[in-house]
Amino acid sequence: MSIFVLRLLLRKESYFMRTLLTIPFILFIYFGLSAQVLSKKQVDEDLHFLKAQIEKYNPALAIYNPDFQSNAEHVIHKIQDDEITLLSHFAYISQICAMSNEGHFHMGNWSDDVHKGFGQNQYKYLPISVRALNGKLYVWEDYSEENQLEKGDELVSINGTSAGDILEQLYAKTPSDGEITTYVDQTLNFGFAWMYYLLIDQPDVFEIACRRGDQQQKTIRIQALPRQQQVTLFAQKYPSTKQQEGIQDVYTLDLAADHARLTLRTFDRQMLEKHKIKSKQFYKQIFTSLKEQQVQNLIIDLRDNTGGLNEMADDMLPYILQENPETSTLKTTISWEGKIRTYKMPKQSKLRFSGKLYVLVNGRTYSAGASLARFLKEYGNAIVIGEETGTRYEGFAAGSTQFVLLPHSKLNIGIPRYHIAYPKSIKQMTQNRGLLPDFPIEYTIQDLIENQDRAYQFALKQISQSK
């Protein structure tokens, strides 16, 4: 998983925010700051050590960013201050990791000096959540003391920096695959306040220029607050809607008159083991049911599925292969040591779905979730609806992580060390991009406020028109 990816399985937004505010939020992993400073020499040694370790352990580096060495050296060379705060140092570390063009990084832990401050209520940060949408930022929840913002207000600037410039800075410092911004946007939806604090600035007061719809722009001031105070204010404004965790947090299968909708929310190992789901048995049961019900249109919803076990992607293939593929190779994995393993294409199952496939995706369709989306496009002739997935279409580094301890800051950085490479595609010949939908769906902030599922509605329209 990436530094920012949240393995959150419950779908209710207010519960999600409460989870973030009341427990060590499950970001991989950004938390706080100490007053510690490092010398320029120490920072230089830390960053060169990190660069060397990324070059050593990421076997896909030369493929997806052959300019990594020169890009990283350029960042390091520009650092001229004699003393650098630990937080500024962390921003440089994030930028170096982001230059690898890979999202599967781990950045520190709760006990290190950069991260422990949030949980200890020592640090004050922005008490709002946002939605990043089409290059803009919108207020989603406001749990500040001032309570002057409403859901859907556009954030024009924060402390004089435009929303566009803020997004550009965060894109440059967030490890993600290639040139995929949808993944970072989705990440911002769940961690903007912490990301702003750790990667941009740590003011005590936020001067926010905002506008509501077509109304005139105005400027408001919001005090930064520690976590516990935000917890209290959030609970007052957003009453609990906590729901008991169940199998629906892993998957649902809904049958309608003219289609079935299989929603696969996660491939997380712990969740699958908890509900005793094994991929081969699971898919056999699902596709037996679809065949018995004579389903002709299947919508597979992979939005917000950030991956987990690769078997959950691989083992669906026998049931969705629509034609004999041109290659006998499903994928190849290359370890950091150069060990190569080739996975063969499976045979079609007698339960193979012979109807029309549709797949719904977004920027948080990631890792093994994005792999399944790729298989559905490549081998199932699925119609892809939504937004660009968060994982590179031609391959990515993941599967195993090498943790390295930076010598001076003592930050523990996890580097992906297995390259998962797919055969060359004739359906999407891109570089450093995710799966691009056949039908891109753009949402407005009003769509989100009204909980409009335009991607699903579009799929239903396609099914209706194909009758």
Short mmCIF file of C-alpha atoms in Angstrom, two decimals:
data_model
loop_
_atom_site.label_atom_id
_atom_site.label_comp_id
_atom_site.label_asym_id
_atom_site.label_seq_id
_atom_site.Cartn_x
_atom_site.Cartn_y
_atom_site.Cartn_z
CA MET A 1 0.00 0.00 0.00
CA SER A 2 1.01 3.60 -0.52
CA ILE A 3 1.91 6.02 2.20
CA PHE A 4 -1.56 7.51 2.09
CA VAL A 5 -3.77 4.61 1.12
CA LEU A 6 -6.42 3.88 3.72
CA ARG A 7 -7.46 0.30 4.25
CA LEU A 8 -10.88 1.40 5.39
CA LEU A 9 -13.66 -1.06 4.73
CA LEU A 10 -16.70 0.70 6.16
CA ARG A 11 -18.25 2.96 3.56
CA LYS A 12 -20.14 5.58 5.55
CA GLU A 13 -18.33 8.90 5.28
CA SER A 14 -19.14 10.25 8.73
CA TYR A 15 -17.99 6.97 10.28
CA PHE A 16 -14.83 7.19 8.25
CA MET A 17 -14.02 10.64 9.55
CA ARG A 18 -14.78 9.60 13.11
CA THR A 19 -12.43 6.65 12.72
CA LEU A 20 -9.66 8.94 11.56
CA LEU A 21 -10.20 11.30 14.46
CA THR A 22 -10.56 8.82 17.30
CA ILE A 23 -7.89 6.20 16.56
CA PRO A 24 -4.41 6.39 14.99
CA PHE A 25 -5.74 6.89 11.48
CA ILE A 26 -4.68 4.16 9.12
CA LEU A 27 -2.66 6.25 6.75
CA PHE A 28 0.61 4.59 5.72
CA ILE A 29 1.72 6.63 7.70
CA TYR A 30 1.89 10.38 8.33
CA PHE A 31 1.47 11.82 11.79
CA GLY A 32 3.53 14.57 13.37
CA LEU A 33 6.70 16.47 14.02
CA SER A 34 9.23 17.26 16.68
CA ALA A 35 11.31 20.41 17.06
CA GLN A 36 14.41 18.44 16.09
CA VAL A 37 16.62 19.92 13.39
CA LEU A 38 19.21 18.27 11.21
CA SER A 39 22.34 19.70 9.67
CA LYS A 40 22.65 20.01 5.92
CA LYS A 41 25.25 17.23 6.01
CA GLN A 42 22.86 14.91 7.88
CA VAL A 43 20.03 15.62 5.47
CA ASP A 44 22.34 15.07 2.52
CA GLU A 45 23.48 11.72 3.90
CA ASP A 46 19.93 10.60 4.68
CA LEU A 47 18.64 11.44 1.21
CA HIS A 48 21.59 9.89 -0.60
CA PHE A 49 21.15 6.76 1.48
CA LEU A 50 17.44 6.68 0.60
CA LYS A 51 18.17 7.21 -3.10
CA ALA A 52 20.68 4.36 -3.11
CA GLN A 53 18.24 2.02 -1.34
CA ILE A 54 15.45 2.79 -3.81
CA GLU A 55 17.86 2.09 -6.67
CA LYS A 56 18.85 -1.17 -5.01
CA TYR A 57 15.46 -2.58 -4.09
CA ASN A 58 12.96 -1.28 -6.67
CA PRO A 59 13.46 -3.54 -9.71
CA ALA A 60 11.08 -1.47 -11.85
CA LEU A 61 12.81 1.87 -11.27
CA ALA A 62 14.82 1.97 -14.51
CA ILE A 63 11.69 1.10 -16.49
CA TYR A 64 9.21 3.57 -15.04
CA ASN A 65 11.58 6.42 -14.24
CA PRO A 66 14.97 6.10 -15.94
CA ASP A 67 15.72 9.68 -14.85
CA PHE A 68 15.31 8.94 -11.14
CA GLN A 69 18.99 9.39 -10.27
CA SER A 70 19.34 12.81 -11.89
CA ASN A 71 15.94 13.98 -10.60
CA ALA A 72 16.77 12.97 -7.05
CA GLU A 73 20.21 14.55 -7.19
CA HIS A 74 18.64 17.79 -8.40
CA VAL A 75 16.39 17.93 -5.32
CA ILE A 76 19.24 17.15 -2.93
CA HIS A 77 21.56 19.69 -4.56
CA LYS A 78 18.99 22.48 -4.14
CA ILE A 79 18.98 22.14 -0.33
CA GLN A 80 21.19 24.97 0.91
CA ASP A 81 20.04 25.76 4.48
CA ASP A 82 22.53 24.94 7.22
CA GLU A 83 19.76 23.56 9.45
CA ILE A 84 16.62 21.75 8.29
CA THR A 85 13.67 20.90 10.50
CA LEU A 86 12.70 17.27 10.67
CA LEU A 87 9.39 18.06 9.03
CA SER A 88 11.02 19.84 6.08
CA HIS A 89 13.34 16.87 5.81
CA PHE A 90 10.35 14.55 5.70
CA ALA A 91 8.91 16.54 2.80
CA TYR A 92 12.18 16.00 0.90
CA ILE A 93 12.03 12.29 1.70
CA SER A 94 8.48 12.13 0.37
CA GLN A 95 9.51 13.92 -2.79
CA ILE A 96 12.40 11.51 -3.42
CA CYS A 97 10.09 8.53 -2.91
CA ALA A 98 7.50 10.07 -5.23
CA MET A 99 10.14 10.37 -7.96
CA SER A 100 10.32 6.60 -8.14
CA ASN A 101 6.90 6.68 -9.85
CA GLU A 102 5.60 3.98 -7.51
CA GLY A 103 2.78 4.18 -5.01
CA HIS A 104 3.55 1.17 -2.82
CA PHE A 105 5.74 2.98 -0.28
CA HIS A 106 5.55 2.96 3.51
CA MET A 107 6.68 6.10 5.29
CA GLY A 108 7.58 5.72 8.95
CA ASN A 109 5.62 4.55 11.99
CA TRP A 110 3.77 5.86 15.04
CA SER A 111 6.81 5.92 17.27
CA ASP A 112 9.26 7.93 15.17
CA ASP A 113 9.93 11.60 15.81
CA VAL A 114 8.15 12.80 12.68
CA HIS A 115 4.91 10.94 13.29
CA LYS A 116 4.11 10.65 16.96
CA GLY A 117 2.86 14.21 17.45
CA PHE A 118 -0.68 13.80 16.12
CA GLY A 119 -1.54 10.95 18.45
CA GLN A 120 -0.08 12.88 21.41
CA ASN A 121 -2.20 15.98 20.62
CA GLN A 122 0.93 18.09 20.30
CA TYR A 123 0.23 19.38 16.81
CA LYS A 124 -2.47 21.62 15.50
CA TYR A 125 -3.79 21.29 11.98
CA LEU A 126 -6.71 22.17 9.71
CA PRO A 127 -10.08 20.98 11.09
CA ILE A 128 -11.83 20.30 7.78
CA SER A 129 -12.02 17.53 5.19
CA VAL A 130 -12.13 18.17 1.45
CA ARG A 131 -13.04 16.71 -1.90
CA ALA A 132 -10.48 17.12 -4.68
CA LEU A 133 -12.37 17.38 -7.95
CA ASN A 134 -11.27 18.40 -11.44
CA GLY A 135 -8.29 20.42 -10.20
CA LYS A 136 -10.26 22.15 -7.44
CA LEU A 137 -10.76 21.68 -3.71
CA TYR A 138 -14.15 21.71 -2.04
CA VAL A 139 -15.14 21.62 1.62
CA TRP A 140 -16.69 18.33 2.68
CA GLU A 141 -16.87 18.61 6.46
CA ASP A 142 -16.08 21.53 8.74
CA TYR A 143 -15.44 20.67 12.38
CA SER A 144 -13.68 23.90 13.29
CA GLU A 145 -14.66 26.14 16.17
CA GLU A 146 -15.64 28.89 13.74
CA ASN A 147 -17.98 26.63 11.72
CA GLN A 148 -18.23 29.09 8.81
CA LEU A 149 -17.88 26.66 5.90
CA GLU A 150 -20.54 24.56 4.27
CA LYS A 151 -20.29 21.34 2.31
CA GLY A 152 -19.52 22.21 -1.29
CA ASP A 153 -17.79 25.54 -0.68
CA GLU A 154 -14.85 25.90 -3.05
CA LEU A 155 -11.46 26.55 -1.44
CA VAL A 156 -9.82 29.18 -3.65
CA SER A 157 -6.65 29.60 -1.59
CA ILE A 158 -5.17 28.87 1.83
CA ASN A 159 -2.87 31.46 3.38
CA GLY A 160 -2.31 33.04 0.00
CA THR A 161 -1.49 29.83 -1.90
CA SER A 162 -4.00 28.90 -4.59
CA ALA A 163 -5.75 25.54 -4.51
CA GLY A 164 -4.05 24.67 -7.80
CA ASP A 165 -0.59 25.32 -6.35
CA ILE A 166 -1.44 23.31 -3.24
CA LEU A 167 -2.50 20.37 -5.40
CA GLU A 168 0.68 20.64 -7.46
CA GLN A 169 2.83 20.50 -4.33
CA LEU A 170 0.98 17.49 -2.97
CA TYR A 171 1.17 15.65 -6.31
CA ALA A 172 4.96 16.12 -6.28
CA LYS A 173 5.32 14.76 -2.73
CA THR A 174 2.91 11.84 -2.80
CA PRO A 175 4.28 8.51 -4.06
CA SER A 176 1.98 7.27 -6.80
CA ASP A 177 2.25 5.28 -10.00
CA GLY A 178 3.42 7.31 -12.95
CA GLU A 179 1.35 10.34 -13.89
CA ILE A 180 -1.87 9.24 -12.21
CA THR A 181 -3.46 12.16 -10.39
CA THR A 182 -6.80 10.47 -9.69
CA TYR A 183 -5.10 8.34 -7.05
CA VAL A 184 -3.69 11.36 -5.23
CA ASP A 185 -7.03 13.16 -5.48
CA GLN A 186 -8.78 10.23 -3.85
CA THR A 187 -6.09 10.14 -1.19
CA LEU A 188 -6.62 13.84 -0.46
CA ASN A 189 -10.29 13.11 0.16
CA PHE A 190 -9.25 11.12 3.22
CA GLY A 191 -6.13 12.87 4.46
CA PHE A 192 -5.89 16.45 3.21
CA ALA A 193 -5.48 18.09 6.62
CA TRP A 194 -2.58 15.82 7.62
CA MET A 195 -0.95 16.00 4.22
CA TYR A 196 -1.12 19.80 4.23
CA TYR A 197 0.43 19.91 7.71
CA LEU A 198 3.25 17.51 6.94
CA LEU A 199 4.09 18.49 3.38
CA ILE A 200 3.20 22.16 3.01
CA ASP A 201 2.84 24.30 6.15
CA GLN A 202 1.95 24.28 9.85
CA PRO A 203 0.24 27.61 10.63
CA ASP A 204 -1.74 28.30 13.78
CA VAL A 205 -4.34 30.20 11.75
CA PHE A 206 -5.67 29.46 8.26
CA GLU A 207 -6.82 32.38 6.14
CA ILE A 208 -9.08 30.75 3.59
CA ALA A 209 -10.46 32.40 0.47
CA CYS A 210 -13.59 30.54 -0.57
CA ARG A 211 -16.75 30.87 -2.62
CA ARG A 212 -20.17 29.29 -2.42
CA GLY A 213 -21.60 28.50 -5.83
CA ASP A 214 -21.81 31.68 -7.89
CA GLN A 215 -21.58 33.94 -4.86
CA GLN A 216 -18.80 36.45 -4.37
CA GLN A 217 -15.52 35.20 -2.96
CA LYS A 218 -14.96 35.81 0.74
CA THR A 219 -12.14 35.25 3.21
CA ILE A 220 -12.50 33.55 6.59
CA ARG A 221 -10.07 32.64 9.37
CA ILE A 222 -9.92 29.23 11.02
CA GLN A 223 -7.83 28.25 14.03
CA ALA A 224 -5.71 25.12 13.79
CA LEU A 225 -6.74 22.53 16.38
CA PRO A 226 -5.18 19.41 17.95
CA ARG A 227 -6.72 16.02 17.26
CA GLN A 228 -8.64 15.60 20.50
CA GLN A 229 -10.37 18.95 20.15
CA GLN A 230 -11.32 18.03 16.59
CA VAL A 231 -12.75 14.74 17.88
CA THR A 232 -15.05 16.60 20.25
CA LEU A 233 -16.23 19.11 17.67
CA PHE A 234 -16.72 16.44 15.03
CA ALA A 235 -18.84 14.31 17.36
CA GLN A 236 -21.04 17.31 18.14
CA LYS A 237 -21.68 18.16 14.49
CA TYR A 238 -21.82 14.67 12.97
CA PRO A 239 -23.73 12.18 15.14
CA SER A 240 -22.60 8.59 15.00
CA THR A 241 -23.81 6.40 12.14
CA LYS A 242 -21.50 3.51 12.95
CA GLN A 243 -22.63 0.22 11.45
CA GLN A 244 -21.58 -3.25 12.47
CA GLU A 245 -18.92 -4.72 10.23
CA GLY A 246 -20.06 -7.62 8.10
CA ILE A 247 -19.59 -9.53 4.87
CA GLN A 248 -21.03 -6.55 2.97
CA ASP A 249 -17.78 -4.74 3.71
CA VAL A 250 -15.99 -7.30 1.55
CA TYR A 251 -18.50 -7.87 -1.24
CA THR A 252 -22.15 -7.78 -2.26
CA LEU A 253 -23.98 -9.48 -5.13
CA ASP A 254 -27.24 -7.86 -6.17
CA LEU A 255 -29.54 -9.32 -8.81
CA ALA A 256 -31.92 -7.16 -10.85
CA ALA A 257 -34.25 -7.87 -13.74
CA ASP A 258 -31.73 -7.08 -16.46
CA HIS A 259 -28.35 -7.25 -14.72
CA ALA A 260 -26.33 -8.34 -11.70
CA ARG A 261 -23.97 -6.10 -9.75
CA LEU A 262 -20.97 -7.65 -8.03
CA THR A 263 -19.28 -5.14 -5.74
CA LEU A 264 -15.81 -6.18 -4.61
CA ARG A 265 -14.81 -3.68 -1.93
CA THR A 266 -11.53 -5.14 -0.75
CA PHE A 267 -9.06 -7.96 -1.21
CA ASP A 268 -7.54 -7.35 2.23
CA ARG A 269 -6.12 -10.57 3.67
CA GLN A 270 -7.43 -10.06 7.20
CA MET A 271 -10.94 -9.29 6.01
CA LEU A 272 -10.98 -12.29 3.69
CA GLU A 273 -9.72 -14.60 6.41
CA LYS A 274 -12.20 -13.21 8.91
CA HIS A 275 -15.09 -14.06 6.60
CA LYS A 276 -13.47 -17.31 5.44
CA ILE A 277 -13.35 -16.27 1.81
CA LYS A 278 -11.01 -18.23 -0.47
CA SER A 279 -10.77 -16.91 -3.97
CA LYS A 280 -11.31 -20.09 -5.99
CA GLN A 281 -14.30 -21.25 -3.96
CA PHE A 282 -15.68 -17.73 -3.81
CA TYR A 283 -15.68 -17.15 -7.58
CA LYS A 284 -17.02 -20.62 -8.30
CA GLN A 285 -19.98 -19.89 -6.06
CA ILE A 286 -20.54 -16.44 -7.57
CA PHE A 287 -20.43 -17.55 -11.21
CA THR A 288 -22.51 -20.65 -10.53
CA SER A 289 -25.20 -18.35 -9.19
CA LEU A 290 -24.91 -16.04 -12.21
CA LYS A 291 -25.25 -18.99 -14.60
CA GLU A 292 -28.24 -20.42 -12.74
CA GLN A 293 -29.93 -17.02 -12.82
CA GLN A 294 -29.14 -16.68 -16.55
CA VAL A 295 -27.62 -13.25 -16.03
CA GLN A 296 -26.75 -11.54 -19.31
CA ASN A 297 -25.26 -8.27 -18.02
CA LEU A 298 -22.75 -8.19 -15.17
CA ILE A 299 -21.53 -4.97 -13.56
CA ILE A 300 -18.37 -5.48 -11.49
CA ASP A 301 -17.83 -2.52 -9.18
CA LEU A 302 -14.18 -2.13 -8.18
CA ARG A 303 -14.30 1.48 -7.00
CA ASP A 304 -12.33 2.08 -3.79
CA ASN A 305 -10.90 -1.45 -3.90
CA THR A 306 -7.29 -0.76 -2.92
CA GLY A 307 -6.22 -4.36 -3.34
CA GLY A 308 -4.73 -7.00 -1.10
CA LEU A 309 -4.34 -10.63 -2.15
CA ASN A 310 -3.38 -11.00 -5.81
CA GLU A 311 -5.28 -14.30 -5.97
CA MET A 312 -8.52 -12.34 -5.82
CA ALA A 313 -7.62 -10.81 -9.16
CA ASP A 314 -5.97 -13.83 -10.79
CA ASP A 315 -8.60 -16.40 -9.84
CA MET A 316 -11.49 -14.58 -11.53
CA LEU A 317 -9.83 -14.97 -14.93
CA PRO A 318 -11.23 -18.44 -15.81
CA TYR A 319 -14.73 -17.03 -15.42
CA ILE A 320 -14.35 -13.91 -17.57
CA LEU A 321 -12.11 -15.02 -20.45
CA GLN A 322 -14.16 -14.13 -23.52
CA GLU A 323 -11.74 -15.34 -26.16
CA ASN A 324 -8.44 -17.13 -26.47
CA PRO A 325 -5.79 -14.58 -25.48
CA GLU A 326 -2.86 -13.93 -27.78
CA THR A 327 -0.41 -14.70 -24.99
CA SER A 328 0.03 -17.70 -22.74
CA THR A 329 1.58 -15.50 -20.05
CA LEU A 330 -0.62 -13.78 -17.50
CA LYS A 331 2.17 -11.84 -15.78
CA THR A 332 5.79 -11.97 -14.75
CA THR A 333 7.28 -11.04 -11.39
CA ILE A 334 10.89 -9.93 -10.97
CA SER A 335 12.39 -9.62 -7.50
CA TRP A 336 14.99 -7.05 -6.49
CA GLU A 337 17.52 -9.91 -6.64
CA GLY A 338 16.61 -10.64 -10.25
CA LYS A 339 14.57 -13.78 -9.61
CA ILE A 340 11.92 -14.19 -12.31
CA ARG A 341 8.64 -16.09 -12.09
CA THR A 342 6.17 -16.42 -14.95
CA TYR A 343 2.46 -17.01 -14.38
CA LYS A 344 0.56 -18.86 -17.10
CA MET A 345 -2.81 -17.81 -18.43
CA PRO A 346 -5.52 -20.06 -16.94
CA LYS A 347 -8.03 -22.02 -18.99
CA GLN A 348 -11.63 -21.00 -19.38
CA SER A 349 -14.07 -22.39 -16.84
CA LYS A 350 -17.27 -24.20 -17.80
CA LEU A 351 -18.95 -21.51 -15.70
CA ARG A 352 -17.46 -18.75 -17.86
CA PHE A 353 -19.70 -15.70 -18.03
CA SER A 354 -20.81 -15.32 -21.63
CA GLY A 355 -22.79 -12.11 -21.31
CA LYS A 356 -21.78 -8.46 -21.36
CA LEU A 357 -19.29 -7.22 -18.77
CA TYR A 358 -19.09 -3.71 -17.32
CA VAL A 359 -16.53 -2.56 -14.76
CA LEU A 360 -16.73 0.56 -12.58
CA VAL A 361 -13.41 2.08 -11.47
CA ASN A 362 -11.94 5.17 -9.82
CA GLY A 363 -8.61 6.47 -8.54
CA ARG A 364 -8.78 4.18 -5.50
CA THR A 365 -9.09 1.11 -7.70
CA TYR A 366 -5.56 0.21 -6.82
CA SER A 367 -2.98 -2.59 -6.73
CA ALA A 368 -4.74 -5.97 -6.99
CA GLY A 369 -8.05 -4.14 -7.45
CA ALA A 370 -6.60 -2.39 -10.51
CA SER A 371 -5.09 -5.68 -11.72
CA LEU A 372 -8.54 -7.23 -11.84
CA ALA A 373 -9.88 -4.19 -13.71
CA ARG A 374 -7.06 -4.68 -16.23
CA PHE A 375 -7.91 -8.36 -16.68
CA LEU A 376 -11.56 -7.51 -17.25
CA LYS A 377 -10.59 -5.07 -20.02
CA GLU A 378 -7.87 -7.18 -21.62
CA TYR A 379 -9.47 -10.60 -21.49
CA GLY A 380 -13.15 -10.04 -20.71
CA ASN A 381 -13.83 -7.27 -23.25
CA ALA A 382 -15.42 -5.34 -20.42
CA ILE A 383 -16.72 -1.82 -20.92
CA VAL A 384 -14.85 0.36 -18.42
CA ILE A 385 -16.72 3.25 -16.80
CA GLY A 386 -15.51 5.83 -14.29
CA GLU A 387 -12.11 7.43 -13.83
CA GLU A 388 -8.49 6.38 -14.34
CA THR A 389 -7.41 3.67 -11.91
CA GLY A 390 -4.67 4.32 -9.37
CA THR A 391 -2.17 1.68 -10.54
CA ARG A 392 -0.07 1.69 -13.72
CA TYR A 393 -1.62 -0.38 -16.51
CA GLU A 394 1.56 -2.04 -17.80
CA GLY A 395 2.89 -3.06 -14.38
CA PHE A 396 4.01 -1.84 -10.98
CA ALA A 397 6.27 -2.62 -8.03
CA ALA A 398 4.61 -4.18 -4.98
CA GLY A 399 4.09 -7.57 -3.37
CA SER A 400 6.98 -7.35 -0.92
CA THR A 401 8.57 -4.49 0.99
CA GLN A 402 12.12 -3.77 2.07
CA PHE A 403 12.28 -1.51 5.12
CA VAL A 404 15.34 0.69 5.48
CA LEU A 405 16.25 2.94 8.42
CA LEU A 406 17.56 6.37 7.49
CA PRO A 407 20.80 6.96 9.43
CA HIS A 408 20.12 10.38 10.97
CA SER A 409 16.35 10.96 11.06
CA LYS A 410 15.81 7.30 12.00
CA LEU A 411 12.76 7.12 9.76
CA ASN A 412 11.77 3.66 8.58
CA ILE A 413 10.97 3.72 4.87
CA GLY A 414 9.36 0.76 3.10
CA ILE A 415 10.38 0.27 -0.55
CA PRO A 416 8.48 -2.05 -2.94
CA ARG A 417 10.82 -4.77 -4.17
CA TYR A 418 8.88 -6.94 -6.63
CA HIS A 419 8.03 -5.86 -10.16
CA ILE A 420 4.74 -7.20 -11.48
CA ALA A 421 4.90 -6.87 -15.28
CA TYR A 422 2.08 -7.61 -17.72
CA PRO A 423 2.38 -8.68 -21.36
CA LYS A 424 2.27 -5.87 -23.90
CA SER A 425 -1.29 -4.73 -24.49
CA ILE A 426 -2.94 -3.93 -27.80
CA LYS A 427 -5.97 -2.44 -26.06
CA GLN A 428 -4.21 0.30 -24.14
CA MET A 429 -0.72 1.30 -25.23
CA THR A 430 0.15 3.90 -22.60
CA GLN A 431 3.12 4.52 -20.31
CA ASN A 432 2.85 5.47 -16.64
CA ARG A 433 -0.93 5.73 -16.74
CA GLY A 434 -3.66 3.70 -15.08
CA LEU A 435 -6.49 1.91 -16.82
CA LEU A 436 -8.26 4.59 -18.86
CA PRO A 437 -12.03 4.14 -18.96
CA ASP A 438 -13.93 3.72 -22.20
CA PHE A 439 -16.45 6.15 -20.77
CA PRO A 440 -14.88 8.71 -18.38
CA ILE A 441 -17.32 10.03 -15.79
CA GLU A 442 -16.76 13.47 -14.31
CA TYR A 443 -18.62 14.40 -11.15
CA THR A 444 -19.59 17.84 -9.94
CA ILE A 445 -19.46 18.70 -6.27
CA GLN A 446 -23.26 18.79 -6.32
CA ASP A 447 -23.30 15.21 -7.62
CA LEU A 448 -21.24 14.17 -4.59
CA ILE A 449 -23.39 16.12 -2.16
CA GLU A 450 -26.53 14.49 -3.59
CA ASN A 451 -24.80 11.09 -3.56
CA GLN A 452 -25.35 10.67 -7.28
CA ASP A 453 -23.77 7.48 -8.63
CA ARG A 454 -23.32 8.64 -12.21
CA ALA A 455 -21.01 5.79 -13.19
CA TYR A 456 -23.53 3.13 -12.16
CA GLN A 457 -26.34 5.10 -13.78
CA PHE A 458 -24.33 5.25 -17.00
CA ALA A 459 -23.83 1.48 -16.93
CA LEU A 460 -27.57 0.96 -16.50
CA LYS A 461 -28.19 3.26 -19.47
CA GLN A 462 -25.77 1.23 -21.59
CA ILE A 463 -27.57 -1.98 -20.64
CA SER A 464 -30.95 -0.48 -21.44
CA GLN A 465 -29.80 0.76 -24.84
CA SER A 466 -28.29 -2.60 -25.77
CA LYS A 467 -31.58 -4.48 -25.45
#
